[in-house]
Amino acid sequence: MTDDVAARATAGFRSAYGAQPAGRWAAPGRANLIGEHTDYNDGFVLPFALSLRTVAAAATQPGGTWTVWSELTGETVSFGAAEVAAPGRVTGWAAYVAGVVWALREAGHAVPGARLAIASDVPLGSGLSSSAALESAVLAALVDLGGLDLPAERRPRLAQRAENAYVGAPTGIMDQSAAIRCRAGHALFLDCRDESVEHIPFDLDAAGLAMLVVDSRAPHRHADGEYAARRKSCEHAAEQLGVPALRDVSVADLDGALARLDDDETRRRVRHVVTEDQRVLDTVALLRAGRIREIGPLLTASHASMRDDFEITVPEIDTAVEAALAAGALGARMTGGGFGGCVLALVDDAAAAEAVAAAVTAAYAERGFTAPGHVTVLPGPGATRLD
Ligand code: GAF
């Protein structure tokens, strides 16, 4: 997979620019094992990288301009200093690239002009964070090409700034952290307040387990507006409770905190975030103890909380989770921002994964939904230079 996508990036570079790239940089899509909508509440998340990757083949070009070809559209977009002087001047997919250049320059780096060719196996709009993969691959390329001083632990914040301030999507720090800092065979336990990480062994094979990813194929309706609304509601609740962020409310304090809030919807949002942070901690404790099988109920509880309290699931997603559990999955939950995207199901082995996928497909057919996609995954590495 990665070899193909890397070869496509090189071929794209050659045909767009008639030259060889100086190197190729890859960054993965991610699945979040647990910890949803906790990142922008200064809380905990536990994503892992997928083997599906975005590759940037790149070389410097003189004159302080940037040219990007993408296999997605087959088009080449060029921009210069004027377009990266302020957010929003490049739009569409190339905004993620221009945003990275803008954020690097804002942080005082002398970004080299560059030619880039982008190829990707990370599906768009499936909630597997194709945008963070693109930002992170481009960032790695520009940092190396320019010999910039930007260690890996400082890169997620910069890529997030590109997305928040240049592209205009108010996302948290999880996706860029996963794309950049994950390790193969591990999940990334990230404290989103201080960005400290611990690589938690997550060896599904050794545990005799498999992780199925079901692409719900549900249309992403109003996802951006709903995401922003959830974020606002959490910030408003933290203000009302007099804490810097909802991370500062513990499960032990939850009832008291809920009693101080004045509407039911806000109470449900707070209950999701506070209990979800605790579920991340509980999941990490089980994984540290090598008890992977036992995390299933926490995944399923996380889903119920997203469905009932945070209200970010859709019928296709809930159908996939219910069918997966009925077919014997040890646990299942939506992963990512919500309103569509993918479901993770922890299952016994490859045969169980096939059986669960078949059960989800049958449940979809019964309800007349567009057939779902599915793939089994293992935790892969974060962003890296390929050659
Ligand atoms: C999206 C965002 F980009 C992340 O920052 C995170 O908030 C996630 O939704 C929900 O957990 O992927």
CSV table of N, CA, C and O in Angstrom, one decimal, residues 138-256:
chain,number,residue,atom,x,y,z
A,138,VAL,N,3.4,17.2,4.5
A,138,VAL,CA,3.9,18.5,3.9
A,138,VAL,C,4.9,19.2,4.9
A,138,VAL,O,6.0,19.6,4.6
A,139,LEU,N,4.5,19.2,6.2
A,139,LEU,CA,5.3,19.8,7.2
A,139,LEU,C,6.7,19.1,7.3
A,139,LEU,O,7.7,19.7,7.3
A,140,ALA,N,6.6,17.8,7.3
A,140,ALA,CA,7.9,17.0,7.4
A,140,ALA,C,8.8,17.3,6.2
A,140,ALA,O,10.0,17.5,6.4
A,141,ALA,N,8.2,17.4,5.1
A,141,ALA,CA,9.0,17.7,3.8
A,141,ALA,C,9.6,19.1,3.9
A,141,ALA,O,10.8,19.2,3.7
A,142,LEU,N,8.8,20.1,4.3
A,142,LEU,CA,9.4,21.4,4.3
A,142,LEU,C,10.4,21.6,5.4
A,142,LEU,O,11.4,22.3,5.2
A,143,VAL,N,10.2,21.0,6.5
A,143,VAL,CA,11.2,21.1,7.6
A,143,VAL,C,12.5,20.5,7.2
A,143,VAL,O,13.6,21.1,7.4
A,144,ASP,N,12.5,19.3,6.6
A,144,ASP,CA,13.7,18.7,6.1
A,144,ASP,C,14.4,19.4,5.0
A,144,ASP,O,15.6,19.6,5.0
A,145,LEU,N,13.5,19.8,4.0
A,145,LEU,CA,14.1,20.5,2.8
A,145,LEU,C,14.8,21.8,3.2
A,145,LEU,O,15.8,22.2,2.7
A,146,GLY,N,14.2,22.5,4.2
A,146,GLY,CA,14.7,23.8,4.7
A,146,GLY,C,15.7,23.7,5.8
A,146,GLY,O,16.2,24.7,6.3
A,147,GLY,N,15.9,22.4,6.3
A,147,GLY,CA,16.8,22.3,7.5
A,147,GLY,C,16.3,23.1,8.7
A,147,GLY,O,17.0,23.7,9.4
A,148,LEU,N,14.9,23.1,8.9
A,148,LEU,CA,14.3,24.0,9.9
A,148,LEU,C,14.5,23.3,11.3
A,148,LEU,O,14.4,22.1,11.4
A,149,ASP,N,14.6,24.1,12.3
A,149,ASP,CA,14.7,23.6,13.6
A,149,ASP,C,13.3,23.4,14.3
A,149,ASP,O,12.8,24.4,14.9
A,150,LEU,N,12.7,22.3,14.1
A,150,LEU,CA,11.3,22.1,14.6
A,150,LEU,C,11.2,20.6,15.0
A,150,LEU,O,10.8,19.8,14.2
A,151,PRO,N,11.5,20.3,16.2
A,151,PRO,CA,11.4,18.9,16.6
A,151,PRO,C,10.0,18.3,16.6
A,151,PRO,O,9.0,19.1,16.6
A,152,ALA,N,9.9,17.0,16.5
A,152,ALA,CA,8.6,16.4,16.2
A,152,ALA,C,7.6,16.8,17.3
A,152,ALA,O,6.4,17.0,16.9
A,153,GLU,N,8.0,16.9,18.5
A,153,GLU,CA,7.0,17.2,19.6
A,153,GLU,C,6.4,18.6,19.4
A,153,GLU,O,5.3,18.9,19.9
A,154,ARG,N,7.1,19.5,18.6
A,154,ARG,CA,6.5,20.8,18.4
A,154,ARG,C,5.7,21.0,17.1
A,154,ARG,O,5.0,22.0,16.8
A,155,ARG,N,5.7,19.9,16.3
A,155,ARG,CA,5.0,20.0,15.0
A,155,ARG,C,3.5,19.9,15.1
A,155,ARG,O,2.9,20.6,14.3
A,156,PRO,N,2.9,19.1,16.0
A,156,PRO,CA,1.5,19.0,15.9
A,156,PRO,C,0.8,20.4,16.2
A,156,PRO,O,-0.2,20.7,15.5
A,157,ARG,N,1.3,21.2,17.1
A,157,ARG,CA,0.7,22.5,17.4
A,157,ARG,C,0.7,23.3,16.1
A,157,ARG,O,-0.2,24.0,15.8
A,158,LEU,N,1.8,23.3,15.4
A,158,LEU,CA,2.0,24.1,14.2
A,158,LEU,C,1.0,23.6,13.1
A,158,LEU,O,0.3,24.4,12.4
A,159,ALA,N,0.9,22.3,12.9
A,159,ALA,CA,0.0,21.8,11.9
A,159,ALA,C,-1.5,22.1,12.3
A,159,ALA,O,-2.3,22.4,11.5
A,160,GLN,N,-1.8,22.0,13.6
A,160,GLN,CA,-3.1,22.4,14.1
A,160,GLN,C,-3.4,23.8,13.8
A,160,GLN,O,-4.5,24.2,13.4
A,161,ARG,N,-2.4,24.7,14.0
A,161,ARG,CA,-2.6,26.1,13.7
A,161,ARG,C,-2.9,26.4,12.2
A,161,ARG,O,-3.8,27.2,11.9
A,162,ALA,N,-2.3,25.6,11.4
A,162,ALA,CA,-2.6,25.7,9.9
A,162,ALA,C,-4.0,25.4,9.7
A,162,ALA,O,-4.7,26.1,9.0
A,163,GLU,N,-4.5,24.3,10.4
A,163,GLU,CA,-5.9,23.9,10.2
A,163,GLU,C,-6.9,24.9,10.8
A,163,GLU,O,-7.9,25.3,10.2
A,164,ASN,N,-6.6,25.3,12.0
A,164,ASN,CA,-7.5,26.2,12.8
A,164,ASN,C,-7.5,27.6,12.1
A,164,ASN,O,-8.6,28.2,11.8
A,165,ALA,N,-6.4,28.2,11.9
A,165,ALA,CA,-6.3,29.6,11.6
A,165,ALA,C,-6.3,29.8,10.1
A,165,ALA,O,-6.8,30.8,9.6
A,166,TYR,N,-5.6,29.0,9.3
A,166,TYR,CA,-5.6,29.2,7.9
A,166,TYR,C,-6.8,28.6,7.2
A,166,TYR,O,-7.5,29.2,6.4
A,167,VAL,N,-7.0,27.3,7.4
A,167,VAL,CA,-8.2,26.6,6.8
A,167,VAL,C,-9.5,27.0,7.4
A,167,VAL,O,-10.5,27.1,6.8
A,168,GLY,N,-9.4,27.3,8.7
A,168,GLY,CA,-10.7,27.7,9.4
A,168,GLY,C,-11.5,26.6,10.1
A,168,GLY,O,-12.7,26.8,10.3
A,169,ALA,N,-10.9,25.5,10.4
A,169,ALA,CA,-11.6,24.4,11.1
A,169,ALA,C,-11.1,24.3,12.5
A,169,ALA,O,-9.9,24.2,12.8
A,170,PRO,N,-12.1,24.5,13.5
A,170,PRO,CA,-11.7,24.7,14.9
A,170,PRO,C,-11.4,23.3,15.6
A,170,PRO,O,-11.9,23.0,16.7
A,171,THR,N,-10.5,22.5,15.0
A,171,THR,CA,-10.2,21.2,15.6
A,171,THR,C,-9.2,21.2,16.7
A,171,THR,O,-8.5,22.2,16.9
A,172,GLY,N,-9.1,20.1,17.5
A,172,GLY,CA,-8.2,20.0,18.6
A,172,GLY,C,-6.8,19.6,18.1
A,172,GLY,O,-6.5,19.6,16.9
A,173,ILE,N,-6.0,19.1,19.0
A,173,ILE,CA,-4.6,18.7,18.8
A,173,ILE,C,-4.5,17.2,18.5
A,173,ILE,O,-3.4,16.7,18.1
A,174,MET,N,-5.5,16.4,18.6
A,174,MET,CA,-5.4,15.0,18.5
A,174,MET,C,-4.8,14.5,17.2
A,174,MET,O,-3.9,13.7,17.1
A,175,ASP,N,-5.5,14.9,16.1
A,175,ASP,CA,-5.2,14.3,14.8
A,175,ASP,C,-3.8,14.5,14.3
A,175,ASP,O,-3.1,13.6,13.8
A,176,GLN,N,-3.3,15.7,14.5
A,176,GLN,CA,-1.9,16.1,14.1
A,176,GLN,C,-0.9,15.3,15.0
A,176,GLN,O,0.1,14.9,14.5
A,177,SER,N,-1.3,15.2,16.3
A,177,SER,CA,-0.4,14.5,17.2
A,177,SER,C,-0.3,13.0,16.8
A,177,SER,O,0.8,12.5,16.8
A,178,ALA,N,-1.4,12.5,16.4
A,178,ALA,CA,-1.4,11.1,16.0
A,178,ALA,C,-0.6,10.9,14.7
A,178,ALA,O,0.3,10.0,14.6
A,179,ALA,N,-0.8,11.7,13.8
A,179,ALA,CA,-0.1,11.6,12.5
A,179,ALA,C,1.4,11.8,12.6
A,179,ALA,O,2.2,11.1,11.9
A,180,ILE,N,1.8,12.6,13.6
A,180,ILE,CA,3.2,12.9,13.8
A,180,ILE,C,3.9,12.0,14.8
A,180,ILE,O,5.0,11.5,14.6
A,181,ARG,N,3.2,11.7,15.9
A,181,ARG,CA,3.9,11.1,17.1
A,181,ARG,C,3.6,9.6,17.3
A,181,ARG,O,4.2,9.0,18.2
A,182,CYS,N,2.7,9.0,16.6
A,182,CYS,CA,2.4,7.6,16.9
A,182,CYS,C,3.6,6.7,16.6
A,182,CYS,O,4.5,7.0,15.8
A,183,ARG,N,3.6,5.5,17.2
A,183,ARG,CA,4.6,4.5,16.9
A,183,ARG,C,3.9,3.2,16.5
A,183,ARG,O,2.8,2.9,17.1
A,184,ALA,N,4.5,2.4,15.7
A,184,ALA,CA,4.0,1.1,15.2
A,184,ALA,C,3.8,0.3,16.5
A,184,ALA,O,4.6,0.3,17.4
A,185,GLY,N,2.7,-0.5,16.5
A,185,GLY,CA,2.4,-1.4,17.6
A,185,GLY,C,2.0,-0.8,18.9
A,185,GLY,O,1.8,-1.5,19.9
A,186,HIS,N,1.7,0.5,18.8
A,186,HIS,CA,1.4,1.3,20.1
A,186,HIS,C,0.2,2.2,19.8
A,186,HIS,O,0.0,2.7,18.7
A,187,ALA,N,-0.5,2.5,20.9
A,187,ALA,CA,-1.5,3.6,20.8
A,187,ALA,C,-0.8,4.8,21.5
A,187,ALA,O,0.1,4.6,22.4
A,188,LEU,N,-1.2,6.0,21.2
A,188,LEU,CA,-0.6,7.2,21.7
A,188,LEU,C,-1.4,7.8,22.8
A,188,LEU,O,-2.5,8.3,22.5
A,189,PHE,N,-1.0,7.7,24.0
A,189,PHE,CA,-1.7,8.3,25.2
A,189,PHE,C,-1.2,9.7,25.3
A,189,PHE,O,-0.1,9.9,25.7
A,190,LEU,N,-2.1,10.6,24.9
A,190,LEU,CA,-1.8,12.0,24.8
A,190,LEU,C,-2.5,12.8,25.9
A,190,LEU,O,-3.8,12.7,25.9
A,191,ASP,N,-1.8,13.6,26.7
A,191,ASP,CA,-2.5,14.6,27.5
A,191,ASP,C,-2.5,15.9,26.8
A,191,ASP,O,-1.5,16.5,26.5
A,192,CYS,N,-3.7,16.2,26.4
A,192,CYS,CA,-3.9,17.4,25.4
A,192,CYS,C,-3.6,18.7,26.1
A,192,CYS,O,-3.6,19.8,25.5
A,193,ARG,N,-3.5,18.7,27.4
A,193,ARG,CA,-3.1,20.0,28.1
A,193,ARG,C,-1.7,20.3,28.0
A,193,ARG,O,-1.3,21.4,27.5
A,194,ASP,N,-0.8,19.4,28.3
A,194,ASP,CA,0.6,19.7,28.2
A,194,ASP,C,1.3,19.0,27.1
A,194,ASP,O,2.5,19.1,26.9
A,195,GLU,N,0.5,18.2,26.3
A,195,GLU,CA,1.1,17.5,25.1
A,195,GLU,C,2.1,16.4,25.5
A,195,GLU,O,2.9,16.0,24.7
A,196,SER,N,2.1,16.0,26.7
A,196,SER,CA,3.0,14.9,27.1
A,196,SER,C,2.4,13.6,26.5
A,196,SER,O,1.2,13.5,26.4
A,197,VAL,N,3.2,12.6,26.1
A,197,VAL,CA,2.7,11.4,25.5
A,197,VAL,C,3.3,10.2,26.2
A,197,VAL,O,4.5,10.3,26.8
A,198,GLU,N,2.6,9.1,26.1
A,198,GLU,CA,3.2,7.8,26.5
A,198,GLU,C,2.7,6.8,25.4
A,198,GLU,O,1.6,6.8,25.0
A,199,HIS,N,3.7,6.0,24.9
A,199,HIS,CA,3.4,5.1,23.9
A,199,HIS,C,3.0,3.8,24.6
A,199,HIS,O,3.7,3.1,25.3
A,200,ILE,N,1.7,3.4,24.4
A,200,ILE,CA,1.1,2.3,25.1
A,200,ILE,C,1.1,1.1,24.2
A,200,ILE,O,0.5,1.1,23.1
A,201,PRO,N,1.8,0.0,24.6
A,201,PRO,CA,1.8,-1.2,23.7
A,201,PRO,C,0.3,-1.6,23.4
A,201,PRO,O,-0.5,-1.7,24.2
A,202,PHE,N,0.1,-1.8,22.1
A,202,PHE,CA,-1.2,-2.2,21.6
A,202,PHE,C,-1.1,-3.2,20.5
A,202,PHE,O,-1.3,-3.0,19.3
A,203,ASP,N,-0.6,-4.4,21.0
A,203,ASP,CA,-0.2,-5.5,20.0
A,203,ASP,C,-1.4,-6.4,19.9
A,203,ASP,O,-1.6,-7.4,20.6
A,204,LEU,N,-2.2,-6.1,18.9
A,204,LEU,CA,-3.5,-6.9,18.7
A,204,LEU,C,-3.2,-8.3,18.3
A,204,LEU,O,-3.8,-9.2,18.8
A,205,ASP,N,-2.1,-8.5,17.4
A,205,ASP,CA,-1.8,-9.8,17.0
A,205,ASP,C,-1.4,-10.7,18.1
A,205,ASP,O,-1.9,-11.8,18.3
A,206,ALA,N,-0.5,-10.2,19.0
A,206,ALA,CA,0.0,-11.0,20.1
A,206,ALA,C,-1.2,-11.4,21.1
A,206,ALA,O,-1.2,-12.4,21.7
A,207,ALA,N,-2.2,-10.5,21.1
A,207,ALA,CA,-3.3,-10.8,22.0
A,207,ALA,C,-4.3,-11.7,21.3
A,207,ALA,O,-5.4,-12.0,21.9
A,208,GLY,N,-4.0,-12.0,20.1
A,208,GLY,CA,-5.0,-12.9,19.3
A,208,GLY,C,-6.3,-12.1,18.9
A,208,GLY,O,-7.3,-12.7,18.8
A,209,LEU,N,-6.1,-10.8,18.8
A,209,LEU,CA,-7.3,-10.0,18.5
A,209,LEU,C,-7.2,-9.3,17.1
A,209,LEU,O,-6.1,-9.3,16.6
A,210,ALA,N,-8.3,-8.7,16.6
A,210,ALA,CA,-8.2,-7.9,15.4
A,210,ALA,C,-9.1,-6.7,15.6
A,210,ALA,O,-10.0,-6.7,16.4
A,211,MET,N,-8.7,-5.6,14.9
A,211,MET,CA,-9.5,-4.4,14.9
A,211,MET,C,-10.1,-4.2,13.5
A,211,MET,O,-9.4,-4.0,12.5
A,212,LEU,N,-11.4,-4.2,13.5
A,212,LEU,CA,-12.1,-3.9,12.2
A,212,LEU,C,-12.5,-2.5,12.2
A,212,LEU,O,-13.0,-1.9,13.1
A,213,VAL,N,-12.3,-1.8,11.0
A,213,VAL,CA,-12.8,-0.5,10.8
A,213,VAL,C,-13.9,-0.6,9.7
A,213,VAL,O,-13.7,-1.1,8.6
A,214,VAL,N,-15.0,-0.1,10.1
A,214,VAL,CA,-16.2,-0.1,9.2
A,214,VAL,C,-16.4,1.4,8.8
A,214,VAL,O,-16.6,2.2,9.6
A,215,ASP,N,-16.3,1.6,7.5
A,215,ASP,CA,-16.6,2.9,6.9
A,215,ASP,C,-18.2,3.0,6.8
A,215,ASP,O,-18.7,2.3,5.9
A,216,SER,N,-18.8,3.9,7.6
A,216,SER,CA,-20.2,4.0,7.6
A,216,SER,C,-20.8,4.5,6.3
A,216,SER,O,-22.0,4.3,6.0
A,217,ARG,N,-20.0,5.2,5.5
A,217,ARG,CA,-20.4,5.8,4.2
A,217,ARG,C,-21.6,6.7,4.4
A,217,ARG,O,-22.3,7.0,3.5
A,218,ALA,N,-21.8,7.1,5.7
A,218,ALA,CA,-22.9,8.1,5.9
A,218,ALA,C,-22.5,9.5,5.4
A,218,ALA,O,-21.4,9.9,5.7
A,219,PRO,N,-23.4,10.2,4.7
A,219,PRO,CA,-23.0,11.5,4.3
A,219,PRO,C,-22.7,12.4,5.5
A,219,PRO,O,-23.4,12.4,6.5
A,220,HIS,N,-21.6,13.2,5.5
A,220,HIS,CA,-21.2,14.1,6.6
A,220,HIS,C,-22.1,15.3,6.5
A,220,HIS,O,-21.8,16.3,5.8
A,221,ARG,N,-23.3,15.2,7.2
A,221,ARG,CA,-24.2,16.4,7.1
A,221,ARG,C,-23.9,17.4,8.3
A,221,ARG,O,-24.0,16.9,9.4
A,222,HIS,N,-23.7,18.6,8.0
A,222,HIS,CA,-23.5,19.7,9.0
A,222,HIS,C,-22.4,19.4,10.0
A,222,HIS,O,-22.4,19.9,11.1
A,223,ALA,N,-21.5,18.5,9.6
A,223,ALA,CA,-20.5,18.1,10.6
A,223,ALA,C,-19.7,19.3,11.1
A,223,ALA,O,-19.4,19.3,12.3
A,224,ASP,N,-19.3,20.2,10.2
A,224,ASP,CA,-18.5,21.3,10.7
A,224,ASP,C,-19.2,22.2,11.7
A,224,ASP,O,-18.7,22.5,12.8
A,225,GLY,N,-20.4,22.6,11.4
A,225,GLY,CA,-21.2,23.4,12.3
A,225,GLY,C,-21.5,22.7,13.6
A,225,GLY,O,-21.4,23.3,14.7
A,226,GLU,N,-21.8,21.4,13.5
A,226,GLU,CA,-22.1,20.7,14.8
A,226,GLU,C,-20.8,20.6,15.6
A,226,GLU,O,-20.9,20.6,16.9
A,227,TYR,N,-19.7,20.3,15.0
A,227,TYR,CA,-18.4,20.3,15.7
A,227,TYR,C,-18.2,21.6,16.5
A,227,TYR,O,-17.9,21.6,17.7
A,228,ALA,N,-18.3,22.7,15.8
A,228,ALA,CA,-18.1,24.0,16.4
A,228,ALA,C,-19.1,24.2,17.5
A,228,ALA,O,-18.7,24.8,18.6
A,229,ALA,N,-20.3,23.8,17.3
A,229,ALA,CA,-21.3,24.0,18.4
A,229,ALA,C,-21.0,23.2,19.6
A,229,ALA,O,-21.1,23.7,20.8
A,230,ARG,N,-20.5,21.9,19.4
A,230,ARG,CA,-20.1,21.1,20.6
A,230,ARG,C,-18.9,21.8,21.4
A,230,ARG,O,-18.9,21.8,22.6
A,231,ARG,N,-18.0,22.3,20.6
A,231,ARG,CA,-16.9,22.9,21.2
A,231,ARG,C,-17.3,24.2,22.0
A,231,ARG,O,-16.9,24.4,23.2
A,232,LYS,N,-18.2,25.0,21.5
A,232,LYS,CA,-18.7,26.2,22.1
A,232,LYS,C,-19.4,25.8,23.4
A,232,LYS,O,-19.2,26.4,24.5
A,233,SER,N,-20.2,24.8,23.3
A,233,SER,CA,-21.0,24.4,24.5
A,233,SER,C,-20.1,23.9,25.6
A,233,SER,O,-20.3,24.2,26.8
A,234,CYS,N,-19.0,23.2,25.3
A,234,CYS,CA,-18.0,22.8,26.3
A,234,CYS,C,-17.3,24.0,26.9
A,234,CYS,O,-17.1,24.0,28.2
A,235,GLU,N,-17.0,24.9,26.1
A,235,GLU,CA,-16.2,26.1,26.6
A,235,GLU,C,-17.2,26.9,27.6
A,235,GLU,O,-16.8,27.4,28.6
A,236,HIS,N,-18.4,27.0,27.1
A,236,HIS,CA,-19.4,27.7,27.9
A,236,HIS,C,-19.6,27.0,29.3
A,236,HIS,O,-19.7,27.7,30.3
A,237,ALA,N,-19.7,25.7,29.2
A,237,ALA,CA,-19.9,24.9,30.5
A,237,ALA,C,-18.7,25.1,31.4
A,237,ALA,O,-18.9,25.3,32.6
A,238,ALA,N,-17.5,25.1,30.9
A,238,ALA,CA,-16.3,25.3,31.7
A,238,ALA,C,-16.3,26.7,32.4
A,238,ALA,O,-16.0,26.8,33.6
A,239,GLU,N,-16.7,27.7,31.6
A,239,GLU,CA,-16.8,29.0,32.2
A,239,GLU,C,-17.8,29.1,33.3
A,239,GLU,O,-17.6,29.6,34.4
A,240,GLN,N,-19.0,28.5,33.1
A,240,GLN,CA,-20.0,28.4,34.1
A,240,GLN,C,-19.6,27.7,35.4
A,240,GLN,O,-19.9,28.1,36.5
A,241,LEU,N,-18.7,26.7,35.2
A,241,LEU,CA,-18.3,25.9,36.3
A,241,LEU,C,-17.0,26.6,37.0
A,241,LEU,O,-16.5,26.1,38.0
A,242,GLY,N,-16.5,27.6,36.3
A,242,GLY,CA,-15.3,28.3,36.9
A,242,GLY,C,-14.0,27.4,36.8
A,242,GLY,O,-13.2,27.5,37.7
A,243,VAL,N,-13.9,26.6,35.8
A,243,VAL,CA,-12.7,25.8,35.6
A,243,VAL,C,-12.0,26.2,34.3
A,243,VAL,O,-12.8,26.6,33.3
A,244,PRO,N,-10.7,26.0,34.1
A,244,PRO,CA,-10.1,26.4,32.9
A,244,PRO,C,-10.6,25.5,31.7
A,244,PRO,O,-10.8,26.0,30.6
A,245,ALA,N,-10.9,24.3,31.9
A,245,ALA,CA,-11.4,23.4,30.9
A,245,ALA,C,-12.2,22.2,31.6
A,245,ALA,O,-12.0,22.0,32.8
A,246,LEU,N,-13.0,21.5,30.8
A,246,LEU,CA,-13.8,20.4,31.4
A,246,LEU,C,-12.9,19.3,31.9
A,246,LEU,O,-13.3,18.5,32.7
A,247,ARG,N,-11.6,19.2,31.5
A,247,ARG,CA,-10.7,18.3,32.0
A,247,ARG,C,-10.5,18.4,33.5
A,247,ARG,O,-10.2,17.5,34.2
A,248,ASP,N,-10.8,19.6,34.0
A,248,ASP,CA,-10.7,19.9,35.4
A,248,ASP,C,-11.8,19.4,36.3
A,248,ASP,O,-11.8,19.6,37.5
A,249,VAL,N,-12.8,18.8,35.6
A,249,VAL,CA,-13.9,18.2,36.4
A,249,VAL,C,-13.7,16.7,36.4
A,249,VAL,O,-13.5,16.1,35.4
A,250,SER,N,-13.6,16.1,37.6
A,250,SER,CA,-13.4,14.7,37.7
A,250,SER,C,-14.7,14.0,37.8
A,250,SER,O,-15.8,14.6,38.1
A,251,VAL,N,-14.7,12.6,37.6
A,251,VAL,CA,-15.9,11.9,37.7
A,251,VAL,C,-16.5,12.0,39.1
A,251,VAL,O,-17.7,12.1,39.3
A,252,ALA,N,-15.6,12.1,40.1
A,252,ALA,CA,-16.1,12.3,41.5
A,252,ALA,C,-16.8,13.6,41.7
A,252,ALA,O,-17.8,13.7,42.5
A,253,ASP,N,-16.4,14.6,40.9
A,253,ASP,CA,-17.1,15.9,41.0
A,253,ASP,C,-18.3,16.1,40.1
A,253,ASP,O,-18.9,17.1,40.1
A,254,LEU,N,-18.5,15.1,39.3
A,254,LEU,CA,-19.5,15.3,38.2
A,254,LEU,C,-20.9,15.6,38.7
A,254,LEU,O,-21.4,16.6,38.2
A,255,ASP,N,-21.4,14.9,39.6
A,255,ASP,CA,-22.8,15.2,40.0
A,255,ASP,C,-23.0,16.7,40.5
A,255,ASP,O,-23.9,17.4,40.2
A,256,GLY,N,-22.0,17.1,41.3
A,256,GLY,CA,-22.0,18.5,41.8
A,256,GLY,C,-21.9,19.5,40.7
A,256,GLY,O,-22.6,20.5,40.7
